[in-house]
CSV table of C-alpha atoms in Angstrom, one decimal:
chain,number,residue,atom,x,y,z
A,230,MET,CA,25.8,-23.2,44.5
A,231,LYS,CA,28.5,-21.7,42.3
A,232,SER,CA,29.3,-18.1,43.0
A,233,SER,CA,28.4,-16.9,39.5
A,234,LYS,CA,25.1,-18.8,39.6
A,235,LEU,CA,24.4,-17.3,43.0
A,236,SER,CA,25.1,-13.8,41.9
A,237,GLN,CA,22.9,-14.2,38.9
A,238,ALA,CA,20.1,-15.7,41.0
A,239,CYS,CA,20.4,-12.8,43.4
A,240,LEU,CA,20.2,-10.3,40.5
A,241,LEU,CA,17.1,-12.0,39.2
A,242,ASP,CA,15.6,-11.9,42.7
A,243,VAL,CA,16.3,-8.3,43.5
A,244,SER,CA,14.9,-7.3,40.1
A,245,GLY,CA,11.8,-9.2,40.9
A,246,GLU,CA,12.1,-11.7,38.1
A,247,LEU,CA,12.6,-14.8,40.1
A,248,GLY,CA,9.6,-17.0,40.7
A,249,THR,CA,8.1,-17.3,44.2
A,250,GLU,CA,9.4,-20.8,44.8
A,251,ALA,CA,12.8,-20.1,43.5
A,252,SER,CA,13.0,-16.9,45.5
A,253,GLY,CA,12.1,-18.8,48.7
A,254,LEU,CA,14.8,-21.3,48.0
A,255,LEU,CA,17.4,-18.6,47.3
A,256,ARG,CA,16.5,-16.7,50.5
A,257,GLU,CA,16.8,-20.0,52.5
A,258,HIS,CA,20.2,-20.5,50.9
A,259,VAL,CA,21.6,-17.0,51.6
A,260,GLU,CA,20.3,-17.1,55.2
A,261,THR,CA,22.2,-20.4,55.7
A,262,TYR,CA,25.5,-19.2,54.2
A,263,PRO,CA,27.0,-15.8,55.2
A,264,ASP,CA,28.8,-15.5,51.9
A,265,GLY,CA,25.5,-16.0,50.1
A,266,MET,CA,24.0,-13.2,52.2
A,267,LEU,CA,26.9,-10.9,51.3
A,268,GLU,CA,26.4,-11.7,47.6
A,269,TYR,CA,22.7,-10.9,47.9
A,270,ASP,CA,23.3,-7.6,49.6
A,271,GLN,CA,25.8,-6.7,46.9
A,272,ALA,CA,23.3,-7.5,44.2
A,273,LEU,CA,20.6,-5.5,46.0
A,274,LEU,CA,22.9,-2.5,46.4
A,275,LYS,CA,24.0,-2.6,42.7
A,276,PHE,CA,20.5,-2.8,41.5
A,277,LYS,CA,19.4,0.1,43.6
A,278,GLN,CA,22.2,2.1,42.1
A,279,LEU,CA,20.9,1.3,38.7
A,280,ASN,CA,17.5,2.3,39.7
A,281,SER,CA,18.8,5.6,41.0
A,282,LEU,CA,19.1,6.7,37.4
A,283,PRO,CA,16.4,9.4,37.1
A,284,PRO,CA,13.4,8.5,35.0
A,285,LEU,CA,12.7,10.2,31.7
A,286,GLN,CA,9.9,12.4,33.1
A,287,SER,CA,12.3,14.1,35.6
A,288,GLN,CA,14.8,14.9,32.8
A,289,MET,CA,12.4,16.4,30.4
A,290,ASP,CA,9.3,18.5,30.7
A,291,GLN,CA,6.0,16.9,30.2
A,292,VAL,CA,5.1,19.2,27.3
A,293,SER,CA,8.1,18.3,25.3
A,294,LEU,CA,7.5,14.6,25.9
A,295,GLU,CA,3.9,14.9,24.8
A,296,ARG,CA,4.8,17.0,21.8
A,297,MET,CA,7.3,14.4,20.6
A,298,LYS,CA,4.9,11.6,21.2
A,299,GLN,CA,2.2,13.4,19.2
A,300,GLN,CA,4.8,13.8,16.3
A,301,VAL,CA,5.4,10.0,16.4
A,302,LYS,CA,1.7,9.4,16.4
A,303,GLN,CA,1.2,11.7,13.4
A,304,ALA,CA,4.0,10.0,11.5
A,305,VAL,CA,2.5,6.6,12.3
A,306,HIS,CA,-0.9,7.8,11.1
A,307,ASP,CA,0.6,9.0,7.9
A,308,ALA,CA,2.4,5.7,7.3
A,309,VAL,CA,-0.7,3.7,8.1
A,310,GLY,CA,-2.7,5.9,5.7
A,311,GLN,CA,-0.2,5.4,3.0
A,312,GLN,CA,-0.1,1.7,3.6
A,313,GLN,CA,-3.9,1.5,3.4
A,314,LYS,CA,-3.8,3.5,0.2
A,315,ALA,CA,-1.2,1.2,-1.3
A,316,ALA,CA,-3.2,-1.8,-0.2
A,317,ARG,CA,-6.4,-0.4,-1.8
A,318,TRP,CA,-4.4,0.3,-5.0
A,319,ARG,CA,-3.0,-3.3,-5.0
A,320,SER,CA,-6.4,-4.7,-4.5
A,321,MET,CA,-7.8,-2.6,-7.3
A,322,ARG,CA,-5.0,-3.6,-9.6
A,323,ARG,CA,-5.5,-7.3,-8.7
A,324,TRP,CA,-9.2,-7.0,-9.4
A,325,PHE,CA,-8.5,-5.2,-12.7
A,326,TYR,CA,-6.0,-7.8,-13.8
A,327,ARG,CA,-8.4,-10.6,-12.8
A,328,SER,CA,-11.2,-9.0,-14.8
A,329,MET,CA,-9.0,-8.4,-17.7
A,330,SER,CA,-7.8,-12.0,-17.7
A,331,ILE,CA,-11.4,-13.3,-17.6
A,332,ALA,CA,-12.4,-10.9,-20.4
A,333,SER,CA,-9.4,-11.8,-22.5
A,334,GLY,CA,-10.1,-15.5,-21.9
A,335,MET,CA,-13.7,-15.1,-23.0
A,336,ALA,CA,-12.6,-13.1,-26.0
A,337,ALA,CA,-10.1,-15.7,-26.9
A,338,ALA,CA,-12.7,-18.4,-26.6
A,339,MET,CA,-15.1,-16.4,-28.8
A,340,VAL,CA,-12.4,-15.9,-31.3
A,341,ILE,CA,-11.7,-19.6,-31.4
A,342,ILE,CA,-15.4,-20.6,-31.7
A,343,THR,CA,-15.9,-17.9,-34.3
A,344,GLY,CA,-12.8,-19.1,-36.2
A,345,VAL,CA,-13.9,-22.7,-36.1
A,346,TYR,CA,-17.4,-21.7,-37.3
A,347,ILE,CA,-16.0,-19.6,-40.1
A,348,VAL,CA,-13.7,-22.3,-41.2
A,349,ARG,CA,-16.5,-24.8,-41.2
A,350,GLN,CA,-18.8,-22.5,-43.1
A,351,HIS,CA,-16.0,-21.9,-45.6
A,352,ILE,CA,-15.4,-25.6,-46.0
A,353,GLN,CA,-19.1,-26.3,-46.5
A,354,ALA,CA,-19.3,-23.4,-49.0
A,355,HIS,CA,-16.3,-24.8,-50.8
A,356,GLN,CA,-17.8,-28.3,-50.9
A,357,ALA,CA,-21.1,-26.8,-52.2
A,358,ARG,CA,-19.2,-24.9,-54.9
A,359,VAL,CA,-17.3,-28.0,-55.8
A,360,MET,CA,-20.5,-30.0,-56.1
A,361,ASP,CA,-22.1,-27.3,-58.1
A,362,ALA,CA,-19.1,-27.2,-60.3
A,363,GLU,CA,-19.1,-30.9,-60.7
A,364,ASN,CA,-22.8,-30.9,-61.6
A,365,THR,CA,-22.4,-28.1,-64.0
A,366,PHE,CA,-19.5,-29.8,-65.5
A,367,HIS,CA,-21.4,-33.1,-65.9
A,368,GLU,CA,-24.3,-31.2,-67.4
A,369,MET,CA,-22.1,-29.3,-69.7
A,370,ALA,CA,-20.1,-32.4,-70.6
A,371,GLU,CA,-23.3,-34.2,-71.4
A,372,SER,CA,-24.6,-31.4,-73.5
A,373,GLN,CA,-21.4,-31.2,-75.4
A,374,LEU,CA,-21.3,-34.8,-76.3
A,375,PRO,CA,-21.2,-35.4,-80.1
A,376,TYR,CA,-24.5,-36.1,-81.8
A,377,ARG,CA,-26.3,-35.1,-78.6
A,378,ALA,CA,-28.5,-32.7,-80.4
A,379,ASN,CA,-29.2,-35.2,-83.2
A,380,PRO,CA,-32.8,-36.3,-83.1
A,381,SER,CA,-32.0,-39.5,-85.0
A,382,ILE,CA,-29.6,-40.6,-82.3
A,383,ARG,CA,-32.0,-39.7,-79.6
A,384,GLN,CA,-34.6,-41.8,-81.4
A,385,ILE,CA,-32.2,-44.7,-81.6
A,386,ARG,CA,-31.3,-44.4,-78.0
A,387,THR,CA,-35.0,-44.4,-77.1
A,388,ARG,CA,-35.6,-47.4,-79.1
A,389,ILE,CA,-32.6,-49.2,-77.7
A,390,ASP,CA,-33.9,-48.4,-74.2
A,391,HIS,CA,-37.3,-49.5,-75.2
A,392,PHE,CA,-36.0,-52.6,-76.9
A,393,GLY,CA,-33.8,-53.4,-74.0
A,394,SER,CA,-36.6,-53.1,-71.4
A,395,ARG,CA,-39.3,-54.9,-73.4
A,396,ASN,CA,-37.4,-57.6,-75.2
A,397,MET,CA,-34.7,-58.5,-72.7
A,398,PHE,CA,-36.4,-61.7,-71.9
A,399,ASP,CA,-38.2,-62.2,-75.3
A,400,ALA,CA,-35.1,-62.1,-77.3
A,401,GLN,CA,-34.3,-65.8,-76.6
A,402,SER,CA,-37.6,-66.9,-78.0
A,403,GLY,CA,-37.1,-64.9,-81.2
A,404,ALA,CA,-40.1,-62.7,-80.6
A,405,GLY,CA,-37.9,-59.6,-80.7
A,406,SER,CA,-36.5,-60.1,-84.2
A,407,GLY,CA,-39.0,-57.6,-85.6
A,408,GLY,CA,-37.8,-55.1,-83.1
A,409,ILE,CA,-34.2,-55.7,-84.2
A,410,MET,CA,-35.2,-55.1,-87.8
A,411,HIS,CA,-36.7,-51.8,-86.7
A,412,LEU,CA,-33.6,-50.9,-85.0
A,413,PHE,CA,-31.4,-51.6,-88.0
A,414,ASN,CA,-33.7,-49.5,-90.1
A,415,ALA,CA,-33.4,-46.7,-87.7
A,416,LEU,CA,-29.6,-47.0,-87.7
A,417,ASP,CA,-29.6,-46.8,-91.5
A,418,LYS,CA,-31.3,-43.5,-91.3
A,419,ILE,CA,-28.6,-41.9,-89.2
A,420,PRO,CA,-26.5,-39.4,-91.2
A,421,VAL,CA,-22.9,-40.3,-90.8
A,422,PRO,CA,-20.7,-37.3,-90.0
A,423,GLY,CA,-17.7,-37.1,-92.2
A,424,ALA,CA,-19.5,-38.6,-95.1
A,425,GLU,CA,-20.0,-35.2,-96.4
A,426,ASP,CA,-16.4,-34.3,-95.4
A,427,GLY,CA,-15.1,-37.1,-97.5
A,428,LEU,CA,-14.0,-39.1,-94.5
A,429,PRO,CA,-14.3,-42.9,-94.7
A,430,GLN,CA,-17.5,-44.3,-93.5
A,431,THR,CA,-17.5,-46.5,-90.5
A,432,ASP,CA,-19.4,-49.7,-90.2
A,433,ASN,CA,-19.6,-49.7,-86.5
A,434,VAL,CA,-23.3,-49.6,-86.7
A,435,GLN,CA,-23.4,-53.0,-88.2
B,159,MET,CA,0.5,-4.4,29.2
B,160,ASP,CA,0.0,-8.1,29.3
B,161,ALA,CA,0.5,-10.4,26.3
B,162,GLN,CA,-3.3,-10.9,25.7
B,163,ALA,CA,-3.9,-7.1,25.6
B,164,VAL,CA,-0.9,-6.7,23.2
B,165,THR,CA,-2.2,-9.4,20.9
B,166,VAL,CA,-5.6,-7.7,20.7
B,167,LEU,CA,-4.0,-4.3,20.2
B,168,LEU,CA,-1.8,-5.7,17.4
B,169,ALA,CA,-4.8,-7.3,15.7
B,170,GLN,CA,-6.6,-3.9,15.7
B,171,CYS,CA,-3.4,-2.2,14.4
B,172,ARG,CA,-3.3,-4.8,11.6
B,173,ALA,CA,-6.9,-3.9,10.7
B,174,GLY,CA,-5.7,-0.3,10.3
B,175,ASP,CA,-7.3,1.2,13.4
B,176,LYS,CA,-5.5,4.4,14.0
B,177,GLY,CA,-6.7,4.6,17.6
B,178,ALA,CA,-5.0,1.3,18.3
B,179,TRP,CA,-1.8,2.6,16.8
B,180,ASP,CA,-2.1,5.6,19.2
B,181,ALA,CA,-2.5,3.2,22.1
B,182,LEU,CA,0.5,1.3,21.0
B,183,VAL,CA,2.6,4.5,20.8
B,184,ASP,CA,1.3,5.5,24.3
B,185,ALA,CA,2.3,2.1,25.7
B,186,TYR,CA,5.8,1.9,24.4
B,187,TRP,CA,7.0,5.4,23.3
B,188,GLN,CA,8.4,6.5,26.7
B,189,ARG,CA,10.4,3.3,27.3
B,190,LEU,CA,11.8,3.3,23.8
B,191,TYR,CA,12.6,7.0,24.0
B,192,GLY,CA,14.3,6.7,27.4
B,193,PHE,CA,16.5,3.9,26.1
B,194,ALA,CA,17.3,5.7,22.8
B,195,TRP,CA,18.1,8.9,24.5
B,196,GLN,CA,20.5,7.3,27.0
B,197,SER,CA,22.0,5.2,24.2
B,198,THR,CA,22.6,8.1,21.8
B,199,LYS,CA,22.9,11.0,24.3
B,200,ASN,CA,21.1,13.0,21.7
B,201,ARG,CA,17.5,14.1,22.1
B,202,ASP,CA,16.6,14.8,18.5
B,203,LEU,CA,18.3,11.7,17.3
B,204,ALA,CA,16.6,9.6,19.9
B,205,HIS,CA,13.3,11.0,18.8
B,206,ASP,CA,14.0,10.2,15.1
B,207,LEU,CA,15.1,6.7,15.9
B,208,VAL,CA,12.0,6.0,18.0
B,209,GLN,CA,9.8,7.4,15.3
B,210,GLU,CA,11.6,5.2,12.7
B,211,THR,CA,11.1,2.2,15.0
B,212,PHE,CA,7.4,2.7,14.9
B,213,LEU,CA,7.4,3.2,11.2
B,214,ARG,CA,9.2,-0.1,10.8
B,215,VAL,CA,6.6,-1.7,13.0
B,216,VAL,CA,3.9,-0.3,10.7
B,217,GLN,CA,5.8,-1.8,7.7
B,218,LYS,CA,6.6,-5.1,9.3
B,219,LEU,CA,3.7,-5.9,11.5
B,220,GLU,CA,2.2,-8.3,8.9
B,221,ARG,CA,5.3,-10.4,9.2
B,222,TYR,CA,5.5,-10.2,13.0
B,223,ASP,CA,5.7,-13.7,14.5
B,224,HIS,CA,3.5,-14.0,17.6
B,225,ARG,CA,5.7,-16.6,19.1
B,226,ASP,CA,8.3,-13.8,19.7
B,227,LYS,CA,7.5,-11.3,22.4
B,228,PHE,CA,6.4,-8.0,21.1
B,229,ASP,CA,8.5,-5.9,23.5
B,230,ALA,CA,11.6,-7.8,22.5
B,231,TRP,CA,10.9,-7.4,18.8
B,232,LEU,CA,10.2,-3.7,19.2
B,233,PHE,CA,13.4,-3.1,21.2
B,234,ARG,CA,15.4,-5.2,18.7
B,235,ILE,CA,14.3,-2.9,15.9
B,236,LEU,CA,15.4,0.1,17.9
B,237,VAL,CA,18.7,-1.4,19.0
B,238,ASN,CA,19.5,-2.3,15.4
B,239,LEU,CA,18.6,1.3,14.3
B,240,ILE,CA,20.9,2.7,17.0
B,241,ARG,CA,23.7,0.3,16.0
B,242,ASP,CA,23.3,1.2,12.3
B,243,HIS,CA,23.3,4.9,13.2
B,244,SER,CA,26.5,4.6,15.3
B,245,ARG,CA,28.2,2.8,12.4
B,246,SER,CA,27.2,5.5,10.0
B,247,ARG,CA,28.3,8.1,12.5
B,248,VAL,CA,31.8,6.6,12.6
B,249,ARG,CA,31.9,7.3,8.9
B,250,ARG,CA,30.2,10.7,9.0
B,251,PRO,CA,30.1,12.4,12.4
B,252,VAL,CA,26.8,14.2,13.1
B,253,ARG,CA,26.2,16.4,16.0
B,254,SER,CA,22.9,17.8,17.1
B,255,THR,CA,22.8,21.4,18.2
B,256,VAL,CA,21.0,23.2,21.0
B,257,VAL,CA,20.5,26.9,21.4
B,258,ASP,CA,22.2,28.7,24.3
B,259,THR,CA,19.2,30.7,25.6
B,260,SER,CA,21.5,33.3,27.2
B,261,THR,CA,23.6,34.1,24.1
B,262,GLY,CA,21.5,32.7,21.3
B,263,ALA,CA,24.5,30.7,20.1
B,264,GLU,CA,24.1,27.2,18.9
B,265,MET,CA,26.2,24.4,20.5
B,266,THR,CA,26.3,20.7,20.3
B,267,ASP,CA,25.2,18.4,23.1
B,268,ASP,CA,28.8,17.7,24.0
B,269,MET,CA,29.6,21.4,24.2
B,270,ALA,CA,26.6,21.9,26.4
B,271,ALA,CA,27.7,19.1,28.7
B,272,ARG,CA,31.2,20.6,29.0
B,273,THR,CA,29.9,24.1,29.7
B,274,GLY,CA,27.8,22.7,32.4
B,275,GLN,CA,24.6,23.5,30.7
B,276,PRO,CA,22.7,20.4,29.8
B,277,SER,CA,20.7,20.2,26.6
B,278,ASP,CA,17.6,19.2,28.5
B,279,PRO,CA,16.4,20.1,32.0
B,280,ILE,CA,17.7,17.1,33.9
B,281,ASP,CA,18.3,16.5,37.5
B,282,HIS,CA,21.6,18.2,38.4
B,283,GLN,CA,22.5,16.0,41.2
B,284,GLU,CA,26.2,15.2,41.2
B,285,GLU,CA,25.6,11.5,41.8
B,286,VAL,CA,23.4,11.2,38.8
B,287,GLN,CA,26.0,12.9,36.6
B,288,SER,CA,28.6,10.6,37.9
B,289,LEU,CA,26.4,7.6,37.3
B,290,TYR,CA,25.9,8.7,33.7
B,291,ALA,CA,29.6,9.2,33.3
B,292,ALA,CA,30.2,5.7,34.7
B,293,LEU,CA,27.6,4.3,32.3
B,294,GLU,CA,29.5,5.9,29.4
B,295,GLN,CA,32.7,4.1,30.4
B,296,LEU,CA,31.0,0.7,30.2
B,297,PRO,CA,31.4,-1.5,27.1
B,298,GLU,CA,28.6,-0.9,24.6
B,299,ILE,CA,26.9,-4.3,25.1
B,300,ASP,CA,27.0,-4.1,28.9
B,301,ARG,CA,25.6,-0.6,28.9
B,302,GLN,CA,22.9,-1.7,26.5
B,303,VAL,CA,21.8,-4.4,29.0
B,304,LEU,CA,21.5,-2.0,31.8
B,305,LEU,CA,19.7,0.6,29.7
B,306,LEU,CA,17.3,-1.9,28.4
B,307,ARG,CA,16.6,-3.1,31.9
B,308,HIS,CA,16.2,0.4,33.4
B,309,TYR,CA,14.7,2.6,30.6
B,310,GLY,CA,13.3,-0.1,28.5
B,311,GLU,CA,11.8,-1.7,31.6
B,312,MET,CA,12.5,-5.1,30.1
B,313,PRO,CA,13.0,-8.2,32.2
B,314,PHE,CA,16.4,-9.9,31.8
B,315,LYS,CA,14.6,-12.8,30.2
B,316,ASP,CA,13.3,-10.6,27.4
B,317,ILE,CA,16.6,-8.9,27.0
B,318,ALA,CA,18.2,-12.3,26.5
B,319,LYS,CA,15.6,-13.2,23.9
B,320,MET,CA,16.1,-9.8,22.2
B,321,LEU,CA,19.9,-10.1,22.1
B,322,HIS,CA,19.7,-13.8,21.1
B,323,CYS,CA,21.8,-15.0,23.9
B,324,PRO,CA,21.3,-17.2,27.0
B,325,LEU,CA,19.8,-15.6,30.1
B,326,GLY,CA,23.0,-16.5,32.1
B,327,THR,CA,25.0,-14.5,29.7
B,328,VAL,CA,22.8,-11.4,30.1
B,329,LEU,CA,22.8,-11.8,33.8
B,330,ALA,CA,26.6,-12.1,33.8
B,331,ARG,CA,26.9,-9.0,31.7
B,332,ALA,CA,24.5,-7.1,34.0
B,333,HIS,CA,26.4,-8.3,37.1
B,334,ARG,CA,29.7,-7.3,35.6
B,335,ALA,CA,28.4,-3.9,34.4
B,336,LEU,CA,26.8,-3.1,37.7
B,337,GLY,CA,30.1,-4.1,39.5
B,338,LYS,CA,32.1,-1.7,37.2
B,339,LEU,CA,29.5,1.0,37.7
B,340,ARG,CA,29.8,0.7,41.5
B,341,ILE,CA,33.6,0.7,41.4
B,342,THR,CA,33.7,3.8,39.1
B,343,MET,CA,31.3,5.5,41.4
B,344,GLU,CA,33.3,4.7,44.5
B,345,VAL,CA,36.5,5.9,42.8
B,346,ASP,CA,34.7,9.1,41.8
B,347,HIS,CA,33.6,9.7,45.3
B,348,GLU,CA,37.1,9.2,46.7
B,349,VAL,CA,38.6,11.6,44.2
B,350,LYS,CA,36.0,14.2,45.2
């Protein structure tokens, strides 16, 4: 065994840190070799010298030691208290932020849903207005057509409708010629606008 | 305190049990204080550093890795604090004061030592004083190993773990330091 290794093993053994088996082997070795025994004794002596340093209790009175220990305990209690307080605050803050994010998420969802609903309502209202406007326009346009209020034209129109529906198939057989004559007579009775204004008469009726 | 008991105690501490914290202080305070006092040679400073060590434990316990030994972790915090303090002391020397009870005058720990009046009621055996003087002459790292072993009551294996170096290195340092201590003591005896 190397000298340095031996001295280290001796130191471990005298300090009580060597295992039982290793300690047995070491003792066997040092008993075999006189140099080894010398090394072991040296280590034992050195370690005893270190252990001759007085313990703390013999250097300070127990009251002072206890007082200092209590101060340390108090400081630790304060620190633990502060840490717990900080942890509670962190937890509350986390809970608050979580609730706020849930609430804001819900609010955002409600805003989106409401927005979509309002837009749809608006579009539907707009479409209804457009349709109403179109209907009104058609009605107005129809009512504003020329000769619309003229009873003679209305009569002609009725007759044409009547003629068309009744004689559509009879016309080929000549059965509707009387009806056509009636129609022509009715057309002749229509006052032509512009005739009074001096405008040239149109022969579109014929 | 065995590893299982420490694990249970630390779990209680994590849960915020102040009684468990008291038990932890009871278990380790004296070892930490003894080491800090011998390292700094200043009673008040040692007290502050040990208190700071426990406060760091309160802060960092959540991040403590159970694979590491708690003793080693605790002493590593203290050793780092002592090292940081000695670095800052190089920049800005700070001396603690003690009151001379006979005159009422304040004096530093060093002055008290020179005048023969120690700052604390320690054993006045000459041999002990010589031993302390011999310890002071050791290199910082060697002295640290011996103090951790004696006042920290740490096994060499844990010291090695704490200092992040092989067990052989720690044993070699201890062996060398103890050798120097012995030589210094012998020379001292011869001189006297």
